[in-house]
Short mmCIF file of C-alpha atoms in Angstrom, two decimals:
data_model
loop_
_atom_site.label_atom_id
_atom_site.label_comp_id
_atom_site.label_asym_id
_atom_site.label_seq_id
_atom_site.Cartn_x
_atom_site.Cartn_y
_atom_site.Cartn_z
CA MET A 1 -64.72 -75.82 80.38
CA ASP A 2 -65.98 -72.24 80.75
CA PRO A 3 -69.79 -72.98 80.93
CA ARG A 4 -70.43 -69.17 80.59
CA LEU A 5 -72.43 -68.25 77.28
CA LYS A 6 -69.89 -66.83 75.36
CA THR A 7 -71.23 -64.03 74.04
CA TYR A 8 -70.79 -61.53 71.08
CA ILE A 9 -72.50 -58.11 71.54
CA VAL A 10 -73.93 -55.76 67.94
CA GLU A 11 -74.52 -52.78 69.22
CA ASP A 12 -73.10 -49.18 68.43
CA ASN A 13 -74.83 -47.21 71.22
CA VAL A 14 -72.15 -47.63 74.13
CA THR A 15 -74.40 -46.65 76.86
CA ILE A 16 -76.59 -49.42 75.93
CA ARG A 17 -73.88 -51.89 74.83
CA GLU A 18 -72.27 -51.48 78.46
CA ASN A 19 -75.28 -51.28 80.62
CA LEU A 20 -76.78 -55.00 78.66
CA VAL A 21 -73.58 -57.12 78.95
CA GLY A 22 -73.45 -55.77 82.82
CA THR A 23 -76.70 -57.06 83.08
CA LEU A 24 -76.76 -59.97 81.74
CA GLU A 25 -73.44 -61.49 83.34
CA GLU A 26 -74.89 -60.31 86.96
CA LEU A 27 -78.72 -62.23 85.71
CA THR A 28 -77.44 -64.58 83.75
CA CYS A 29 -74.11 -67.16 82.16
CA ILE A 30 -72.90 -65.41 80.03
CA CYS A 31 -69.32 -63.77 78.79
CA ALA A 32 -69.51 -61.05 76.39
CA VAL A 33 -66.30 -62.00 74.10
CA GLY A 34 -66.63 -58.93 71.68
CA TYR A 35 -68.60 -56.42 70.23
CA ALA A 36 -69.22 -54.32 67.08
CA GLU A 37 -70.41 -50.82 66.60
CA THR A 38 -71.18 -51.06 62.78
CA GLU A 39 -71.99 -54.26 59.82
CA SER A 40 -68.88 -54.47 58.49
CA ASP A 41 -67.02 -55.46 61.85
CA ALA A 42 -69.37 -57.99 63.25
CA VAL A 43 -69.44 -59.31 59.89
CA ARG A 44 -65.57 -60.45 59.99
CA TRP A 45 -65.15 -60.83 63.81
CA LEU A 46 -68.30 -63.14 63.41
CA ALA A 47 -66.40 -64.93 60.25
CA GLN A 48 -63.13 -65.57 61.99
CA HIS A 49 -63.74 -66.89 65.18
CA GLY A 50 -67.32 -68.93 63.87
CA ASP A 51 -66.31 -71.68 66.44
CA GLU A 52 -65.61 -68.21 69.77
CA TRP A 53 -68.73 -67.59 70.00
CA ASP A 54 -72.44 -69.38 70.82
CA LEU A 55 -75.12 -66.69 71.24
CA ALA A 56 -75.38 -62.82 69.70
CA ILE A 57 -76.62 -60.31 69.66
CA VAL A 58 -77.37 -57.85 67.18
CA ASP A 59 -79.20 -54.10 67.11
CA LEU A 60 -80.78 -53.47 63.47
CA PHE A 61 -79.17 -49.81 63.49
CA LEU A 62 -75.63 -49.48 63.27
CA LYS A 63 -72.96 -46.47 62.67
CA GLN A 64 -72.90 -48.34 59.57
CA GLY A 65 -74.16 -51.25 57.69
CA SER A 66 -76.77 -53.13 58.69
CA GLY A 67 -78.15 -55.90 61.88
CA LEU A 68 -80.05 -57.02 58.95
CA GLY A 69 -77.03 -57.65 56.80
CA VAL A 70 -74.68 -59.31 60.42
CA LEU A 71 -77.53 -61.63 60.07
CA GLN A 72 -77.46 -62.22 56.40
CA ALA A 73 -73.77 -63.83 57.12
CA LEU A 74 -74.63 -65.96 60.34
CA SER A 75 -77.97 -67.89 57.85
CA GLU A 76 -74.63 -70.43 57.86
CA ARG A 77 -74.05 -71.00 61.64
CA ARG A 78 -74.02 -73.92 63.62
CA PRO A 79 -77.28 -75.09 65.03
CA GLU A 80 -75.95 -74.54 68.32
CA GLN A 81 -74.78 -70.79 68.14
CA LYS A 82 -77.85 -68.49 68.98
CA ILE A 83 -78.67 -65.18 67.38
CA VAL A 84 -81.65 -62.63 68.70
CA VAL A 85 -82.03 -59.04 67.61
CA LEU A 86 -82.31 -57.19 70.25
CA SER A 87 -84.14 -53.23 68.34
CA ASN A 88 -86.12 -50.30 69.53
CA TYR A 89 -88.03 -51.48 65.84
CA ALA A 90 -89.61 -54.83 66.71
CA THR A 91 -92.10 -54.48 64.13
CA PRO A 92 -94.13 -57.36 63.44
CA ASP A 93 -92.42 -56.77 59.84
CA ILE A 94 -89.33 -56.62 61.38
CA ARG A 95 -89.97 -59.61 63.35
CA LYS A 96 -91.08 -61.29 60.01
CA ARG A 97 -87.94 -60.36 57.69
CA CYS A 98 -85.35 -62.31 60.89
CA ALA A 99 -87.45 -64.69 61.15
CA GLN A 100 -86.96 -65.35 56.87
CA PHE A 101 -82.70 -65.14 58.44
CA GLY A 102 -83.26 -67.96 60.86
CA VAL A 103 -83.00 -65.52 64.49
CA ASP A 104 -83.81 -67.41 67.38
CA ALA A 105 -85.48 -64.46 68.74
CA VAL A 106 -86.41 -60.50 68.68
CA PHE A 107 -86.72 -58.76 71.26
CA ASP A 108 -87.51 -54.87 71.99
CA LYS A 109 -85.52 -52.42 73.98
CA SER A 110 -87.76 -50.77 75.80
CA ASN A 111 -89.90 -53.75 76.82
CA GLU A 112 -88.18 -57.08 76.77
CA ILE A 113 -85.14 -56.75 78.33
CA GLU A 114 -86.49 -59.65 81.25
CA ALA A 115 -87.14 -61.99 78.00
CA LEU A 116 -84.02 -61.20 76.96
CA ILE A 117 -82.76 -62.32 80.24
CA ASP A 118 -84.81 -65.76 80.51
CA PHE A 119 -83.60 -66.47 76.74
CA CYS A 120 -80.13 -65.87 78.11
CA ILE A 121 -80.57 -67.92 81.17
CA ARG A 122 -82.04 -70.79 78.91
CA GLN A 123 -79.50 -71.00 76.29
CA SER A 124 -77.09 -71.18 79.20
CA SER A 125 -78.30 -74.01 80.32
CA VAL A 126 -78.74 -76.87 77.39
CA VAL A 127 -74.83 -74.71 76.88
CA GLN A 128 -73.81 -76.32 80.09
CA GLN A 129 -76.22 -79.22 79.59
CA ALA A 130 -74.15 -80.40 75.51
CA SER A 131 -70.31 -79.85 77.93
CA GLY A 132 -70.98 -81.89 80.64
CA PRO A 133 -69.63 -82.76 83.90
CA GLY A 134 -66.57 -80.47 84.24
#
């Protein structure tokens, strides 16, 4: 069994997405299983692949739709599936709205990447413990 954290990325900026995936795959135990640039693509993939992801990283501003729509669609996920928001707009109001959707954490793209890395490391160790000795 693959001990890596199966992670789905909802980010429309190609450069940010590629840098994020590269950084997280290098420094943590995540494995990117896919990505979307729009709300509708993200909602569709996540619904059709409900058992194929452990973590979703969602930006709020997308080419079409909003990350908030993605968060709303994921409100019925399994308890072990985690959702984090990574945004340039991690204001107190946005953090409050995300909490109302059951988001596990909100990180600011400009100054909280280290905290996101720490979150991913903690989550991957939880997944490894849950899967038991391999």
